[in-house]
Short mmCIF file of C-alpha atoms in Angstrom, two decimals:
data_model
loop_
_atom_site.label_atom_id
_atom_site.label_comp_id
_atom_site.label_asym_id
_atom_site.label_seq_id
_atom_site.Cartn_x
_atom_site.Cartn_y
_atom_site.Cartn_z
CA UNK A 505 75.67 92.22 124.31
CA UNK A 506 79.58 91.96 123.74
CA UNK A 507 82.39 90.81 125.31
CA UNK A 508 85.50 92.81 124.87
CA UNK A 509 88.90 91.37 125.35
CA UNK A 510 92.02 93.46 126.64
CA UNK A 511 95.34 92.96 127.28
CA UNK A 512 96.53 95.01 130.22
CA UNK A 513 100.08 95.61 131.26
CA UNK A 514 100.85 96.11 134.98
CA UNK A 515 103.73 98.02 135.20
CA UNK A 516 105.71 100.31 138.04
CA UNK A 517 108.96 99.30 140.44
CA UNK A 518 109.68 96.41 141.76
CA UNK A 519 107.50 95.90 145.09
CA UNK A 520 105.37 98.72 144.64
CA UNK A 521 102.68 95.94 145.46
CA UNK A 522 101.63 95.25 141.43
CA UNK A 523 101.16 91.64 142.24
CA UNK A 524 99.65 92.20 145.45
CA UNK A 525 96.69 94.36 143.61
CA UNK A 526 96.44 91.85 141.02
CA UNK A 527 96.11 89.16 143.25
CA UNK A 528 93.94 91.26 145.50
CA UNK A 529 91.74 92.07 142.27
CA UNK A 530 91.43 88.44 140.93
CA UNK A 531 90.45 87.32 143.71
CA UNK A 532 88.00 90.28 145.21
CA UNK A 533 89.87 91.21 148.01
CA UNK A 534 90.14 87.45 149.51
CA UNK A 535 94.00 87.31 148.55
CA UNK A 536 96.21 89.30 149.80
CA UNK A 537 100.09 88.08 149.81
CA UNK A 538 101.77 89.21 153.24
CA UNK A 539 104.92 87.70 151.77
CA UNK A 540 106.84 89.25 148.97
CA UNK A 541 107.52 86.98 146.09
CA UNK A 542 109.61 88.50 142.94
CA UNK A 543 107.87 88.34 139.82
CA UNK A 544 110.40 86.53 137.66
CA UNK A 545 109.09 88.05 133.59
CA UNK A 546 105.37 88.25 133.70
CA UNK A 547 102.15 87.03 135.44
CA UNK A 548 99.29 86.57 133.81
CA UNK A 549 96.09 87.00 135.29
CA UNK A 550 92.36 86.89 134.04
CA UNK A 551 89.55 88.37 135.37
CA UNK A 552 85.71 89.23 133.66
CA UNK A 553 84.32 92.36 134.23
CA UNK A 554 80.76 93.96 133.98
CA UNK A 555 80.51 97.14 132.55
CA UNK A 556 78.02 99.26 134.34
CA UNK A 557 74.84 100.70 132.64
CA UNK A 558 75.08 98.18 129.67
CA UNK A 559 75.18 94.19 129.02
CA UNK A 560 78.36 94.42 127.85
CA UNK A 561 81.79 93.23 129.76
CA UNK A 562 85.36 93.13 129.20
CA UNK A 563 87.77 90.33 130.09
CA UNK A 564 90.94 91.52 131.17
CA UNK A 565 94.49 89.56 130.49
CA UNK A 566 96.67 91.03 133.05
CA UNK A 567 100.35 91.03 132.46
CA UNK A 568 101.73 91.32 135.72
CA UNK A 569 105.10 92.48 135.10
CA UNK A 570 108.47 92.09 136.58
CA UNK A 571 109.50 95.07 138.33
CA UNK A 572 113.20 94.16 138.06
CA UNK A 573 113.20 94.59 134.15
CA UNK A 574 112.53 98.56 133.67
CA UNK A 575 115.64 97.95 130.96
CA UNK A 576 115.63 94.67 130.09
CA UNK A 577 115.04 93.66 127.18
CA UNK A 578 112.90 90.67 128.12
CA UNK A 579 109.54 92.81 128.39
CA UNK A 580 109.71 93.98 124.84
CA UNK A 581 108.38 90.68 123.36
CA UNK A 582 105.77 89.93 126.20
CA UNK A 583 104.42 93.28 126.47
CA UNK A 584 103.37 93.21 122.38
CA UNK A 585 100.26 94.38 121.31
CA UNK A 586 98.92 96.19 124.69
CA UNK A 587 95.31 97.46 125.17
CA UNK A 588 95.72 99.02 128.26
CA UNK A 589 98.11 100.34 130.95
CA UNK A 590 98.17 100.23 134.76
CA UNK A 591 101.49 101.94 135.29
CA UNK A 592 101.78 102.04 139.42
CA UNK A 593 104.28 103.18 142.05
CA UNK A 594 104.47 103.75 146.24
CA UNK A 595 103.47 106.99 147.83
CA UNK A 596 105.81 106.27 150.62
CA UNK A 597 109.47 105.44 147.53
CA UNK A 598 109.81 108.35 145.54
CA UNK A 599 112.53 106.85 142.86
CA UNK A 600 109.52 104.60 142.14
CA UNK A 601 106.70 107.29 141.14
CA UNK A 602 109.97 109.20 139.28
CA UNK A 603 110.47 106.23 137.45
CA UNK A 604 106.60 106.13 135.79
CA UNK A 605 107.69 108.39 133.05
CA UNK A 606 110.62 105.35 132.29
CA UNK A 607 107.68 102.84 132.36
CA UNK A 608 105.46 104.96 130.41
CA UNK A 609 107.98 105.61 127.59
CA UNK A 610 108.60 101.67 127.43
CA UNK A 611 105.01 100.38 127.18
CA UNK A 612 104.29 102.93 124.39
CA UNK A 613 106.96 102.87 122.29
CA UNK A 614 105.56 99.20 121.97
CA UNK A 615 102.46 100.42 120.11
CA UNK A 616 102.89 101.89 116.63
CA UNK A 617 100.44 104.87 116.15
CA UNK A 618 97.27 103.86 118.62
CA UNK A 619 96.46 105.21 121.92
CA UNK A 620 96.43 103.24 125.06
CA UNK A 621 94.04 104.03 127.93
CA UNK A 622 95.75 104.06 131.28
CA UNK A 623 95.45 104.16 134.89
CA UNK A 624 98.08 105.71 137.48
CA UNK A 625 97.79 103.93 140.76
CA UNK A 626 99.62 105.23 143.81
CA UNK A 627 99.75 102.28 146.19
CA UNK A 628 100.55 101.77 149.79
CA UNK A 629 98.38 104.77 151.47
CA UNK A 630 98.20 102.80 154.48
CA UNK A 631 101.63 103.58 155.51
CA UNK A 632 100.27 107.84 155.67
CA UNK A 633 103.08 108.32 158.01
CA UNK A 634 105.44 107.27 155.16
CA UNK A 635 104.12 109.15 152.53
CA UNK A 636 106.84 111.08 150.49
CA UNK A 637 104.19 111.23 147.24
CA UNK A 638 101.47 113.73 147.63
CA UNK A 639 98.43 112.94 146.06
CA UNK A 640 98.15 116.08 144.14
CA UNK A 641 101.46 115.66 142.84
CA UNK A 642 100.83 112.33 141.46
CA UNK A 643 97.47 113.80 140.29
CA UNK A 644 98.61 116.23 138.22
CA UNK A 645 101.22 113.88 136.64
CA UNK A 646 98.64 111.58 135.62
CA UNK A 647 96.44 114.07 133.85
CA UNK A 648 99.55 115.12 131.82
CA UNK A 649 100.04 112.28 130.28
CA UNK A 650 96.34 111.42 129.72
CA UNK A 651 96.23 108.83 132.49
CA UNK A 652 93.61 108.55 135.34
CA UNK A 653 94.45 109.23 138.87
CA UNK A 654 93.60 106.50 141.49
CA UNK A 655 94.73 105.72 145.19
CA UNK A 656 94.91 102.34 146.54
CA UNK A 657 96.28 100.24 149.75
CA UNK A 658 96.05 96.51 149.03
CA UNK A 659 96.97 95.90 152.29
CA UNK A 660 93.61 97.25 153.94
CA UNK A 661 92.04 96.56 150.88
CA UNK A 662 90.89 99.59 149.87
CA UNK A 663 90.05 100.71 146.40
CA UNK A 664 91.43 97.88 144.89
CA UNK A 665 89.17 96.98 142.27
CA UNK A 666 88.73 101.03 140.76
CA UNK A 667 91.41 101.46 138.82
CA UNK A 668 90.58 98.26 137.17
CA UNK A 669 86.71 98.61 136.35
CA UNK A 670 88.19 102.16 135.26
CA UNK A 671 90.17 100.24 132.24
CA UNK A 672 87.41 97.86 131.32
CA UNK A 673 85.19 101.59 130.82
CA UNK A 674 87.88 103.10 129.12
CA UNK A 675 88.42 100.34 126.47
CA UNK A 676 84.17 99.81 126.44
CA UNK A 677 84.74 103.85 125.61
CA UNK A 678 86.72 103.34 122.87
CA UNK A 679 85.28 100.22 121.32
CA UNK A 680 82.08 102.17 121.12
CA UNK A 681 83.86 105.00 119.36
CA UNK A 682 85.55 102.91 116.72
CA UNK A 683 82.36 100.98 115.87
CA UNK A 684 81.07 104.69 115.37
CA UNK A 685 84.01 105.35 112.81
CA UNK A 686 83.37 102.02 111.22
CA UNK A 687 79.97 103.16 110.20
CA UNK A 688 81.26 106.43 109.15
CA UNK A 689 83.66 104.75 106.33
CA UNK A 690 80.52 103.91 104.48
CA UNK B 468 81.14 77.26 83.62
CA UNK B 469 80.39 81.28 84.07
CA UNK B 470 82.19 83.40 86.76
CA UNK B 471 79.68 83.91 89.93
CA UNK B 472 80.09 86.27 92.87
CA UNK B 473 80.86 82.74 95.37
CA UNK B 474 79.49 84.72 98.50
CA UNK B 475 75.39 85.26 97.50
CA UNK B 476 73.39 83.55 99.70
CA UNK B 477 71.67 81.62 96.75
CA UNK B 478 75.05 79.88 96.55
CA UNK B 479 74.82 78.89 100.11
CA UNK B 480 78.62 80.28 101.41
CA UNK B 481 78.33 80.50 104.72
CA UNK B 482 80.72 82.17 108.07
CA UNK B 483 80.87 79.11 110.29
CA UNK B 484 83.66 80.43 112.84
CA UNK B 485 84.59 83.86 113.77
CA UNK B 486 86.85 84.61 117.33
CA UNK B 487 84.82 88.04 117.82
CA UNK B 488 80.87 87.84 118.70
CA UNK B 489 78.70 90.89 118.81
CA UNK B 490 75.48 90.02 118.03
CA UNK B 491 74.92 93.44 116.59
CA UNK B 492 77.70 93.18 114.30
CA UNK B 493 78.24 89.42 113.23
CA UNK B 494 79.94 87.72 110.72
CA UNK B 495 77.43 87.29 108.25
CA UNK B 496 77.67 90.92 107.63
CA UNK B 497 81.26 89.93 105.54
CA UNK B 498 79.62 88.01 103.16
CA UNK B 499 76.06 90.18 102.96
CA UNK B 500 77.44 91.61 99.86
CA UNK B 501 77.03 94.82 101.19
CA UNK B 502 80.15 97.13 102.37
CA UNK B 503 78.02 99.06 104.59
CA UNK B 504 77.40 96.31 107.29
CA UNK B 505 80.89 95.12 108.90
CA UNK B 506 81.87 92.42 111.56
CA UNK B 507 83.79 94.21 114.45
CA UNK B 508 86.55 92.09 116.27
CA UNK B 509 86.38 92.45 120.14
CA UNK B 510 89.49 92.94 121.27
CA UNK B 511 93.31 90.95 120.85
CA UNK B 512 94.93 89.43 117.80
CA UNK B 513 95.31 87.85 116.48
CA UNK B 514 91.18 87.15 115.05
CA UNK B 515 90.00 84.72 112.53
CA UNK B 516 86.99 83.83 110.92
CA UNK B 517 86.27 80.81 108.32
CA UNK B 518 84.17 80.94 105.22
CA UNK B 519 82.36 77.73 104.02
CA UNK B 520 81.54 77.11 100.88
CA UNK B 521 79.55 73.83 100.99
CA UNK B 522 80.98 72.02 98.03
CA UNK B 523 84.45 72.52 95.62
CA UNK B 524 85.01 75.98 94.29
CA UNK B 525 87.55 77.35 91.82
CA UNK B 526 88.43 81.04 93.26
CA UNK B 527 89.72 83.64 90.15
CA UNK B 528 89.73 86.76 92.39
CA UNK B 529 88.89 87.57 95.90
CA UNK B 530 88.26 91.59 97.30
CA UNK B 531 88.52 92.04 100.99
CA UNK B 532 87.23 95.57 101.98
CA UNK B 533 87.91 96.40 105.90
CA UNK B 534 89.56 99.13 107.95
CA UNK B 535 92.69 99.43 110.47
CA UNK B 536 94.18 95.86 109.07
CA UNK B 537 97.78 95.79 109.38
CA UNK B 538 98.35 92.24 108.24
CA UNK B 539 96.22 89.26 106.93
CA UNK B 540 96.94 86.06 106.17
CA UNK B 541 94.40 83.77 104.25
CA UNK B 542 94.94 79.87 104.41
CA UNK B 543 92.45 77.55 101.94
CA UNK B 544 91.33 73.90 102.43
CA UNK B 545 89.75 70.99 100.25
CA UNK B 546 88.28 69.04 103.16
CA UNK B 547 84.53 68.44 103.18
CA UNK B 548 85.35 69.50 107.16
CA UNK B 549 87.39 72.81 108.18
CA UNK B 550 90.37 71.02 108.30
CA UNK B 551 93.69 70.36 107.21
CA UNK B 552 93.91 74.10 106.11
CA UNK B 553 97.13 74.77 104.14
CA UNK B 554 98.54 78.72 104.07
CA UNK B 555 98.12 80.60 100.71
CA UNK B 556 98.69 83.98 100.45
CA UNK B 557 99.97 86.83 103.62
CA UNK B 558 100.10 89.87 102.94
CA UNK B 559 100.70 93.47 104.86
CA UNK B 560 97.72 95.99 104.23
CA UNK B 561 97.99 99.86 104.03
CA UNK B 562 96.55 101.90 106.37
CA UNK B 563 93.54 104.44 104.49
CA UNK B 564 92.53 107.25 107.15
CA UNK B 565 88.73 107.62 106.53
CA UNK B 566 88.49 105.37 103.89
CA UNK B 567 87.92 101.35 103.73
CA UNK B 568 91.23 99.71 103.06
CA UNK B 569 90.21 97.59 99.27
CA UNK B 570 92.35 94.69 98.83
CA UNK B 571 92.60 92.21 95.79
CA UNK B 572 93.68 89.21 95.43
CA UNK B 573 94.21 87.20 91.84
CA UNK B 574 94.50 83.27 91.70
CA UNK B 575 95.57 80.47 89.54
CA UNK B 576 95.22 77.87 92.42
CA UNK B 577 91.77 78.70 93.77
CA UNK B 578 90.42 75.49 94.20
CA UNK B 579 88.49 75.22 97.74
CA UNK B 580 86.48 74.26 100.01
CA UNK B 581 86.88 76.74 102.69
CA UNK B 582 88.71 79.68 103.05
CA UNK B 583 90.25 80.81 106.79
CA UNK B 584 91.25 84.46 107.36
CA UNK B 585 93.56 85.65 110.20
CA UNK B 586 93.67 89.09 110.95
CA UNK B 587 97.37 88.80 112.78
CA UNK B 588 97.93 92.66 113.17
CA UNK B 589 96.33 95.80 112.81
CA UNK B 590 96.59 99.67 113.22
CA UNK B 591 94.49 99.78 115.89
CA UNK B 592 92.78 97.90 119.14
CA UNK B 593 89.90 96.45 116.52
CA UNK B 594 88.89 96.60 113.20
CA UNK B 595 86.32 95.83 111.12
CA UNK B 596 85.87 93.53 108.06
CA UNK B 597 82.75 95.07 105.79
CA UNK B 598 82.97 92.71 102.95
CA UNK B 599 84.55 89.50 101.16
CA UNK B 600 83.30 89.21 97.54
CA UNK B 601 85.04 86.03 95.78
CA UNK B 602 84.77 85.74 91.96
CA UNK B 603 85.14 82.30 90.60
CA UNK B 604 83.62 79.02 89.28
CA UNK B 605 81.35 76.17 90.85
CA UNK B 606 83.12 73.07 90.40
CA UNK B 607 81.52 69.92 92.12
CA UNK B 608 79.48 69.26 95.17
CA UNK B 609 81.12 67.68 98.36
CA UNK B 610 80.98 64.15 97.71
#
């Protein structure tokens, strides 16, 4: 039995809806923010996870992060260190799903030579009229750049807490794989 | 006085704090004098774990065998308790692909009581620590 510890930066446009997943996530689907507050820097949010099939779990350290900042400098120093990614945009704004590959490029220059497990989340499918962000567009994207693909609307509260039990297996995934190397040094 | 190897369990050194727990890999496996066994770190840095001597100790040279370490400080203490730790040596490790990064350390000013480790980087989202041997002298028991 083992309990992992990530750090996991939220990342995507400003109101996208990053907080409103978070929120929605922490608090299993009993918060959900009707108002829009601006993240001001980052957000930090914990929540403990089960990993399915084992007795293992993984607490996550969510850095909510402030949309407003894609090239700030302010970021740099809070987003040290990352575990994992949760890059997000709108289906219904496509500047904001354009703009992943900006956030992408910014969370890992931050790591110097390891790989961080991701999650693409396209937000806001409740407004389907709206959509300008086809699924298998954003699909596609994802698997190019070695992230998985996942579809959420915080609003109606659906899906909300995939993409995150999909991080906590990904970095139970690759714990198990270094401990592996570990005992192939010797 | 002769030279021992501080960390047998005859000498009763001890792990008494480590920030990573998996029971299958625990932090007795640094000091089991055997590089094949390895405490794992769980995730974050930066990680620390605190070796207890149970009375004074005079350290000559200390080997610290582990993999993906970036940087390691180790900070020492004379206190019968783990306190009042003071920092001793830092230093930025090498990253060895396949192969267990071996670090030495020589000292002058090795008198201890307990010795605290902090992992405060590394290569990678964990690493492992397979073995702390410490040369040196037995000096007094804690009084």
């Amino acid at each position: 039995m083992v309990k992992l510890a990530a750090k996991c930066i939220l990342a995507g446009d400003a109101t996208v809806g990053k907080s409103a997943l978070a929120q929605m996530f922490r608090s299993d689907g009993a918060h959900f923010q009707k108002n829009y507050t601006l993240t001001t820097g980052v957000d930090l949010l914990v929540k403990h996870l089960a990993v399915p099939d084992t007795n293992d779990s993984v607490e996550l350290f969510i850095f909510d992060s402030a949309g407003k900042e894609l090239f700030s400098e302010v970021l740099e120093k809070l987003w040290e260190h990352p575990n994992l990614l949760c890059l997000v945009f709108d289906v219904t704004n496509e500047q904001s799903f354009s703009n992943c590959a900006k956030w992408l490029e910014r969370v890992r220059a931050q790591l110097q030579g390891s790989s961080l497990p991701g999650v693409l989340v396209g937000n806001k499918t409740d407004l389907t009229g709206r959509r300008v962000v086809e699924a298998s567009r954003a699909q596609e994207w994802a698997g190019s750049h070695g992230l998985e693909y996942f579809e959420t609307s915080a609003k109606e509260m659906e899906n909300f807490e995939a993409p995150f039990r999909c991080l906590a297996k990904l970095f139970h995934q690759l714990y198990r794989e270094r401990l592996e190397l570990f005992h192939s040094l010797v | 006085m002769r030279v021992i190897d501080l960390c047998e369990a005859s000498e009763g050194t001890e792990v008494i704090l480590a920030t990573s727990s998996d029971e299958k890999y625990p932090p007795e496996n640094i000091i089991d004098g055997n590089s094949a066994t390895f405490w794992a770190t769980t995730g974050m840095f930066p990680q620390e774990f605190i070796i207890c001597f149970h009375r004074h100790v005079k350290i000559e040279k200390l080997t610290l065998q582990c993999y993906f370490v970036r940087s390691v400080r180790i900070d020492k203490s004379n206190a019968k308790e783990p306190v009042d730790f003071e920092r001793w040596v830092e230093r930025d490790l090498v990253h060895t692909e396949g192969q267990l990064q071996t670090e030495e350390f020589m000292f002058r000013d090795g008198n201890a009581t307990h010795l605290r480790f902090v992992i405060k980087s590394a290569f990678d989202h964990f690493v492992s620590v397979h073995r702390v041997s410490i040369e040196g002298l037995n000096v007094s028991s804690l009084t």
